[in-house]
PDB file of C-alpha atoms in Angstrom:
ATOM      1  CA  MET D   1     -88.335 129.931   1.286  1.00 65.00           C
ATOM      2  CA  SER D   2     -84.552 130.570   2.972  1.00 79.00           C
ATOM      3  CA  ALA D   3     -83.705 132.551   6.058  1.00 82.00           C
ATOM      4  CA  TYR D   4     -81.784 134.881   3.651  1.00 82.00           C
ATOM      5  CA  ASP D   5     -84.594 135.930   1.102  1.00 83.00           C
ATOM      6  CA  ASN D   6     -85.090 139.603   2.918  1.00 83.00           C
ATOM      7  CA  VAL D   7     -81.449 140.449   2.699  1.00 81.00           C
ATOM      8  CA  SER D   8     -80.708 143.357   0.485  1.00 77.00           C
ATOM      9  CA  LYS D   9     -77.913 142.937  -1.920  1.00 80.00           C
ATOM     10  CA  GLY D  10     -75.125 145.446  -2.961  1.00 79.00           C
ATOM     11  CA  SER D  11     -73.326 148.269  -1.421  1.00 78.00           C
ATOM     12  CA  LEU D  12     -74.387 150.162   1.932  1.00 76.00           C
ATOM     13  CA  LYS D  13     -75.969 153.371   1.172  1.00 73.00           C
ATOM     14  CA  LEU D  14     -76.108 156.446   3.658  1.00 73.00           C
ATOM     15  CA  LYS D  15     -79.570 157.299   4.788  1.00 76.00           C
ATOM     16  CA  GLY D  16     -80.719 160.773   3.223  1.00 71.00           C
ATOM     17  CA  SER D  17     -78.097 160.972   0.559  1.00 64.00           C
ATOM     18  CA  ASP D  18     -77.282 159.679  -2.832  1.00 63.00           C
ATOM     19  CA  SER D  19     -73.673 158.553  -3.175  1.00 57.00           C
ATOM     20  CA  SER D  20     -73.429 160.127  -6.623  1.00 62.00           C
ATOM     21  CA  SER D  21     -73.768 163.806  -5.206  1.00 61.00           C
ATOM     22  CA  ILE D  22     -70.845 163.339  -2.878  1.00 64.00           C
ATOM     23  CA  LYS D  23     -67.512 164.141  -4.567  1.00 72.00           C
ATOM     24  CA  LYS D  24     -64.251 165.555  -3.323  1.00 78.00           C
ATOM     25  CA  LYS D  25     -63.520 169.231  -4.036  1.00 80.00           C
ATOM     26  CA  LYS D  26     -59.975 169.765  -5.956  1.00 80.00           C
ATOM     27  CA  LYS D  27     -58.308 172.931  -4.607  1.00 76.00           C
ATOM     28  CA  LYS D  28     -57.558 175.751  -7.077  1.00 72.00           C
ATOM     29  CA  LYS D  29     -54.474 178.304  -6.963  1.00 64.00           C
ATOM     30  CA  SER D  30     -55.744 181.523  -6.672  1.00 68.00           C
ATOM     31  CA  LYS D  31     -54.466 184.354  -9.054  1.00 71.00           C
ATOM     32  CA  SER D  32     -52.953 186.029  -6.693  1.00 77.00           C
ATOM     33  CA  GLU D  33     -50.153 183.635  -5.996  1.00 73.00           C
ATOM     34  CA  LYS D  34     -49.865 183.390  -9.566  1.00 74.00           C
ATOM     35  CA  GLU D  35     -49.290 187.186 -10.075  1.00 80.00           C
ATOM     36  CA  LYS D  36     -47.026 186.985  -7.119  1.00 78.00           C
ATOM     37  CA  LEU D  37     -44.780 184.470  -8.998  1.00 77.00           C
ATOM     38  CA  GLU D  38     -44.979 186.209 -11.950  1.00 80.00           C
ATOM     39  CA  ARG D  39     -43.872 189.571 -10.728  1.00 78.00           C
ATOM     40  CA  ALA D  40     -41.262 187.756  -8.828  1.00 78.00           C
ATOM     41  CA  ILE D  41     -40.036 185.975 -12.001  1.00 81.00           C
ATOM     42  CA  ARG D  42     -40.082 189.732 -14.039  1.00 80.00           C
ATOM     43  CA  ASP D  43     -38.551 191.715 -11.532  1.00 77.00           C
ATOM     44  CA  GLY D  44     -36.304 189.492  -9.606  1.00 64.00           C
ATOM     45  CA  SER D  45     -35.022 192.009  -7.468  1.00 52.00           C
ATOM     46  CA  PRO D  46     -37.876 192.669  -4.681  1.00 49.00           C
ATOM     47  CA  SER D  47     -37.460 189.037  -3.557  1.00 48.00           C
ATOM     48  CA  SER D  48     -33.811 188.523  -3.790  1.00 53.00           C
ATOM     49  CA  ASP D  49     -33.758 191.970  -1.391  1.00 56.00           C
ATOM     50  CA  ASN D  50     -35.927 190.360   1.178  1.00 62.00           C
ATOM     51  CA  ASP D  51     -33.657 187.359   1.001  1.00 62.00           C
ATOM     52  CA  SER D  52     -30.798 189.416   1.404  1.00 62.00           C
ATOM     53  CA  LYS D  53     -32.114 191.269   4.070  1.00 62.00           C
ATOM     54  CA  GLN D  54     -32.911 187.873   6.242  1.00 60.00           C
ATOM     55  CA  ARG D  55     -29.837 186.587   5.521  1.00 59.00           C
ATOM     56  CA  GLN D  56     -28.003 189.295   6.959  1.00 60.00           C
ATOM     57  CA  ARG D  57     -30.044 189.077   9.944  1.00 59.00           C
ATOM     58  CA  PHE D  58     -29.496 185.250  10.690  1.00 59.00           C
ATOM     59  CA  THR D  59     -25.693 185.878   9.776  1.00 60.00           C
ATOM     60  CA  ALA D  60     -25.439 188.880  12.267  1.00 60.00           C
ATOM     61  CA  PHE D  61     -26.022 186.478  15.192  1.00 73.00           C
ATOM     62  CA  GLU D  62     -22.988 185.229  16.830  1.00 86.00           C
ATOM     63  CA  LYS D  63     -22.643 182.609  19.392  1.00 89.00           C
ATOM     64  CA  THR D  64     -21.947 182.831  22.796  1.00 92.00           C
ATOM     65  CA  GLU D  65     -18.979 181.608  24.789  1.00 94.00           C
ATOM     66  CA  ALA D  66     -20.739 178.854  26.166  1.00 95.00           C
ATOM     67  CA  GLU D  67     -21.636 177.310  22.764  1.00 94.00           C
ATOM     68  CA  LYS D  68     -18.461 177.899  21.369  1.00 94.00           C
ATOM     69  CA  LYS D  69     -16.751 175.983  24.669  1.00 96.00           C
ATOM     70  CA  PHE D  70     -19.380 173.262  23.574  1.00 96.00           C
ATOM     71  CA  GLU D  71     -18.638 173.081  20.134  1.00 95.00           C
ATOM     72  CA  GLU D  72     -15.025 173.033  20.734  1.00 96.00           C
ATOM     73  CA  ALA D  73     -15.364 170.094  23.290  1.00 97.00           C
ATOM     74  CA  GLN D  74     -17.583 168.171  20.884  1.00 96.00           C
ATOM     75  CA  ARG D  75     -15.285 168.673  18.228  1.00 96.00           C
ATOM     76  CA  LYS D  76     -11.984 167.382  20.513  1.00 96.00           C
ATOM     77  CA  ARG D  77     -14.095 164.429  21.552  1.00 96.00           C
ATOM     78  CA  GLN D  78     -14.916 163.345  17.784  1.00 95.00           C
ATOM     79  CA  MET D  79     -11.186 163.623  17.051  1.00 93.00           C
ATOM     80  CA  ASP D  80     -10.426 161.338  19.887  1.00 93.00           C
ATOM     81  CA  ARG D  81     -12.846 158.689  18.941  1.00 90.00           C
ATOM     82  CA  VAL D  82     -11.814 158.984  15.379  1.00 90.00           C
ATOM     83  CA  SER D  83      -7.858 158.651  16.376  1.00 88.00           C
ATOM     84  CA  LYS D  84      -8.562 155.771  18.711  1.00 84.00           C
ATOM     85  CA  ALA D  85     -10.754 154.155  15.410  1.00 81.00           C
ATOM     86  CA  ALA D  86      -8.179 154.545  13.256  1.00 84.00           C
ATOM     87  CA  ASP D  87      -5.449 153.093  15.713  1.00 85.00           C
ATOM     88  CA  LYS D  88      -6.302 149.558  15.600  1.00 85.00           C
ATOM     89  CA  SER D  89      -6.712 147.554  12.193  1.00 87.00           C
ATOM     90  CA  HIS D  90     -10.119 145.170  11.610  1.00 88.00           C
ATOM     91  CA  LYS D  91      -7.506 142.259  12.461  1.00 91.00           C
ATOM     92  CA  GLU D  92      -6.587 143.530  15.878  1.00 90.00           C
ATOM     93  CA  ARG D  93     -10.079 144.547  16.728  1.00 88.00           C
ATOM     94  CA  VAL D  94     -11.248 140.587  15.991  1.00 90.00           C
ATOM     95  CA  ALA D  95      -8.494 139.126  17.901  1.00 91.00           C
ATOM     96  CA  GLU D  96      -9.478 141.402  20.907  1.00 90.00           C
ATOM     97  CA  PHE D  97     -13.107 140.733  20.384  1.00 89.00           C
ATOM     98  CA  ASN D  98     -11.972 136.912  20.333  1.00 89.00           C
ATOM     99  CA  ASN D  99      -9.679 137.206  23.537  1.00 90.00           C
ATOM    100  CA  LYS D 100     -12.460 138.929  25.322  1.00 89.00           C
ATOM    101  CA  LEU D 101     -14.787 135.932  24.267  1.00 85.00           C
ATOM    102  CA  GLU D 102     -12.261 133.357  25.835  1.00 85.00           C
ATOM    103  CA  GLN D 103     -11.921 135.108  29.115  1.00 87.00           C
ATOM    104  CA  LEU D 104     -16.012 134.608  29.388  1.00 82.00           C
ATOM    105  CA  SER D 105     -16.887 131.462  31.802  1.00 78.00           C
ATOM    106  CA  GLU D 106     -18.823 128.827  29.900  1.00 76.00           C
ATOM    107  CA  HIS D 107     -22.298 129.833  31.452  1.00 71.00           C
ATOM    108  CA  HIS D 108     -22.556 132.328  28.582  1.00 66.00           C
ATOM    109  CA  ASP D 109     -22.162 129.774  26.128  1.00 69.00           C
ATOM    110  CA  ILE D 110     -24.958 129.088  23.875  1.00 71.00           C
ATOM    111  CA  PRO D 111     -26.295 125.537  24.621  1.00 70.00           C
ATOM    112  CA  LYS D 112     -26.345 122.668  21.997  1.00 72.00           C
ATOM    113  CA  VAL D 113     -29.972 121.744  20.922  1.00 75.00           C
ATOM    114  CA  GLY D 114     -31.524 119.205  18.902  1.00 71.00           C
ATOM    115  CA  PRO D 115     -29.518 115.736  18.061  1.00 75.00           C
ATOM    116  CA  GLY D 116     -26.052 115.639  17.611  1.00 58.00           C
TER     117      GLY D 116
END
């Protein structure tokens, strides 16, 4: 007789319920949604009128002076960055970076590790 003779084998079960009775329910589209879609497709005009009203509401909104100045300043800064990047070629940038590395002291060098 082994110490494991009384062990129950198989998957764990929840108390007081059958595992077969628990099923996930699928969501169903209501008929009203289908009807709305069909009407919108048939008519076409009611939904487009509503969309045009919303577009007019959003396009009527104008920016304040501060927002306009902020966007203009951002545009200028971006143009400056682009012009600075376009001034130098890749070869010039690499040469400048190498000069910068040469100016650093040997304290920043990576020490050799291992034989050799």
